[in-house]
């Protein structure tokens, strides 16, 4: 498998009052094309911060991040947002769906923002929502959906531009275990149709165990990628 993502000695510090808080230091990590990686660790260890850096929502204090041939540091701000729209899907812990738009419209949005045409946006959104088991919810507004359905809609939205990399921050954190596994089943079934890689930040070790590999964040500067589990 080819390498998709490389993190080389990535450090993140935040200025807090008159000192610097080091969230993590010198994280080096590689993700292969098609690989699912779980990022685990206790609350406050830096899982969301790491996803934000990989998702171009924040910048490292030092170190390099590269997706395929693109070195993040080389992107100008407007290039970064275009690159993010095209190459990366982000699913937040809370779904962030737009309440005044339907399920179909929410999912179609990133494709339209990327310059896609309306008919194709609808077609793509319908298809990906079908894979997520939501064909009969296209006209619903987010408030009419269950938590699991909202989360699956958010995942469909993150996938509409066929990103190479899907980043998910506690995607099953608000779901009961059965629904959480159902969401994972949908991601697995999509994986058989379309090649993409995924990084999932989660506290849930059962969800983590469904990934190819676990990256346990330890907080003592000894972060390392774990064993391949299957
Ligand atoms: N903008 C910020 N300014 C200062 N400190 C921050 C900022 N963002 C995050 N932090 C700190 O960085 C640390 C890591 O936060 P992060 O949200 O990445 O943790 P997490 O592993 O995702 O935790 P959780 O499991 O609770 O979601 C925390 O101690 C947090 O307080
Ligand atoms: Mg978090």
XYZ file of C-alpha atoms and ligand atoms in Angstrom:
262
model
C 0.000 0.000 0.000
C 1.179 3.509 -0.786
C 1.667 6.103 1.867
C -1.133 8.678 2.023
C -0.298 10.831 5.028
C 2.935 11.597 6.850
C 3.375 13.455 10.117
C 7.002 14.245 10.831
C 7.840 15.366 14.388
C 4.663 17.365 14.788
C 4.423 19.481 17.926
C 1.507 21.615 19.040
C 1.674 24.275 21.714
C -0.981 26.798 22.707
C -0.205 30.110 24.341
C -2.069 30.144 27.655
C -1.775 33.416 29.595
C 1.952 34.106 29.739
C 3.169 30.537 29.185
C 2.995 27.831 26.534
C 1.011 24.628 26.883
C 2.561 21.742 24.963
C -0.275 19.396 24.002
C 2.007 16.923 22.227
C 5.569 16.859 21.029
C 7.302 15.263 18.039
C 4.512 13.003 16.841
C 5.611 11.035 13.791
C 3.058 8.910 12.043
C 2.338 7.403 8.647
C -1.007 6.403 7.238
C -1.229 4.110 4.245
C -3.661 4.557 1.417
C -6.835 2.707 2.407
C -5.882 2.300 6.059
C -8.209 2.943 9.026
C -6.411 4.264 12.108
C -7.894 4.805 15.562
C -6.425 7.560 17.746
C -7.077 6.779 21.391
C -6.149 8.277 24.741
C -7.659 9.963 27.774
C -9.657 13.171 27.607
C -7.430 16.210 27.045
C -4.526 14.210 25.597
C -4.801 15.975 22.218
C -6.860 13.725 19.904
C -9.066 16.539 18.567
C -6.063 18.856 18.292
C -4.263 16.243 16.181
C -7.275 15.809 13.887
C -7.557 19.588 13.501
C -3.938 19.767 12.323
C -4.400 16.920 9.836
C -7.692 18.491 8.686
C -6.046 21.868 8.019
C -8.230 23.536 10.640
C -5.163 24.539 12.660
C -1.395 24.639 12.096
C 1.381 22.770 13.903
C 3.837 24.728 16.048
C 6.622 22.708 14.472
C 7.009 19.654 12.279
C 5.666 18.714 8.873
C 2.413 17.255 7.610
C 2.123 15.918 4.090
C -0.856 14.376 2.266
C 0.267 12.584 -0.894
C 2.608 15.109 -2.535
C 1.242 18.183 -0.793
C 3.205 19.643 2.076
C 0.705 21.570 4.221
C 3.124 24.371 5.004
C 3.383 25.153 1.282
C -0.358 25.922 0.968
C -1.568 29.514 1.003
C -4.737 30.033 3.099
C -7.094 30.057 0.094
C -5.360 26.993 -1.337
C -5.693 25.273 2.025
C -9.477 25.600 2.103
C -9.815 24.349 -1.467
C -7.481 21.458 -0.707
C -9.478 20.608 2.430
C -12.777 20.682 0.522
C -11.406 18.357 -2.147
C -9.177 15.946 -0.264
C -10.442 15.708 3.315
C -13.785 14.910 4.925
C -14.266 15.980 8.548
C -16.904 14.603 10.904
C -17.138 16.514 14.176
C -18.220 15.043 17.487
C -21.444 17.018 17.257
C -22.731 16.774 13.741
C -22.899 20.514 12.824
C -25.638 19.938 10.243
C -27.355 23.091 9.020
C -30.847 23.072 10.588
C -32.620 25.006 7.826
C -31.513 22.624 5.066
C -32.767 19.113 4.351
C -30.643 15.986 4.666
C -30.104 15.932 0.886
C -29.169 19.625 0.805
C -26.782 19.312 3.764
C -24.963 16.439 2.094
C -24.873 18.149 -1.319
C -23.397 21.374 0.123
C -19.630 20.607 0.027
C -19.972 19.459 -3.583
C -21.699 22.722 -4.560
C -19.117 24.745 -2.601
C -16.420 22.911 -4.575
C -18.009 24.182 -7.803
C -20.029 21.070 -8.715
C -23.327 21.361 -10.577
C -26.724 20.967 -8.927
C -27.915 17.814 -10.671
C -24.712 15.937 -10.002
C -24.732 17.163 -6.385
C -28.229 15.705 -5.904
C -27.294 12.464 -7.581
C -24.122 12.027 -5.524
C -25.854 13.001 -2.285
C -28.667 10.515 -2.954
C -26.183 7.747 -3.681
C -24.022 8.248 -0.587
C -27.110 8.625 1.621
C -28.313 5.309 0.204
C -25.045 3.659 1.270
C -25.560 5.167 4.743
C -29.053 3.657 4.864
C -30.894 6.986 4.666
C -32.662 6.810 1.291
C -36.030 7.437 2.918
C -34.878 10.486 4.907
C -33.720 12.786 2.087
C -36.366 15.443 2.696
C -36.083 15.442 6.481
C -34.609 18.375 8.346
C -31.828 17.484 10.839
C -34.099 18.098 13.838
C -36.392 15.319 12.587
C -33.597 12.730 12.652
C -32.385 10.447 15.416
C -28.833 10.984 16.730
C -27.499 8.050 14.702
C -29.217 9.307 11.556
C -27.754 12.788 12.095
C -24.304 11.275 12.501
C -24.686 9.168 9.345
C -25.840 12.310 7.483
C -22.718 14.141 8.696
C -20.569 11.239 7.485
C -22.333 11.275 4.085
C -21.638 14.999 3.868
C -17.961 14.426 4.674
C -17.768 11.796 1.927
C -19.586 13.496 -0.957
C -16.443 14.908 -2.553
C -14.871 11.448 -2.395
C -12.017 12.569 -0.140
C -8.953 10.392 0.181
C -8.977 10.980 3.907
C -11.917 10.929 6.317
C -11.292 12.389 9.782
C -13.819 11.575 12.485
C -13.780 13.021 15.985
C -15.668 10.701 18.360
C -18.171 9.831 15.624
C -19.917 7.306 17.843
C -19.491 9.166 21.138
C -23.151 10.127 21.388
C -24.544 6.882 20.072
C -25.588 3.693 21.831
C -23.152 0.818 21.185
C -25.393 -0.870 18.609
C -25.866 2.289 16.554
C -22.148 3.062 16.883
C -21.310 -0.304 15.354
C -23.921 0.248 12.658
C -22.163 3.483 11.668
C -18.893 1.527 11.506
C -20.616 -1.153 9.377
C -21.624 1.553 6.886
C -18.046 2.849 6.739
C -16.768 -0.691 6.169
C -19.263 -1.360 3.400
C -18.315 1.896 1.697
C -14.690 0.857 1.928
C -15.444 -2.104 -0.311
C -16.840 0.227 -2.985
C -14.391 3.115 -2.792
C -10.850 3.387 -1.471
C -10.374 5.920 1.304
C -8.449 6.193 4.545
C -9.851 7.149 7.874
C -8.593 8.459 11.200
C -11.053 8.017 14.054
C -10.486 9.690 17.413
C -12.323 7.625 19.988
C -12.473 6.614 23.638
C -14.312 3.490 22.644
C -11.880 0.573 22.446
C -14.414 -1.652 20.672
C -14.689 0.904 17.878
C -10.890 1.331 17.880
C -10.438 -2.439 17.577
C -12.393 -2.373 14.307
C -9.668 -0.213 12.729
C -6.521 -1.631 11.119
C -4.242 0.015 13.634
C -4.385 1.946 16.887
C -2.325 5.047 17.689
C -2.473 5.389 21.462
C -1.634 8.923 22.554
C 0.225 8.768 25.844
C 1.042 12.349 26.754
C 4.613 11.630 27.834
C 6.174 12.312 24.470
C 6.245 8.633 23.581
C 3.422 8.573 21.118
C 3.774 5.775 18.625
C 1.601 3.910 16.172
C 0.376 0.593 17.517
C 0.243 -2.891 16.089
C -1.810 -3.872 13.099
C -4.830 -5.580 14.573
C -6.222 -7.462 11.620
N -7.247 26.756 21.665
C -6.688 26.214 22.756
N -6.002 26.971 23.626
C -5.419 26.439 24.715
N -5.474 25.139 25.042
C -6.143 24.324 24.211
C -6.788 24.805 23.020
N -7.379 23.759 22.386
C -7.111 22.675 23.156
N -6.378 23.000 24.234
C -5.889 22.076 25.270
O -5.198 21.027 24.625
C -5.445 19.790 25.268
C -5.915 18.772 24.257
O -7.233 19.072 23.855
P -8.037 18.137 22.856
O -9.357 18.775 22.632
O -7.205 17.874 21.671
O -8.180 16.803 23.717
P -8.935 15.434 23.366
O -7.926 14.321 23.479
O -9.638 15.570 22.072
O -9.965 15.316 24.574
P -11.481 14.726 24.598
O -11.320 13.220 24.639
O -12.019 15.259 25.879
O -12.208 15.206 23.390
C -6.445 20.071 26.375
O -5.757 20.089 27.590
C -7.014 21.412 26.034
O -7.343 22.128 27.185
Mg -11.652 15.636 21.564
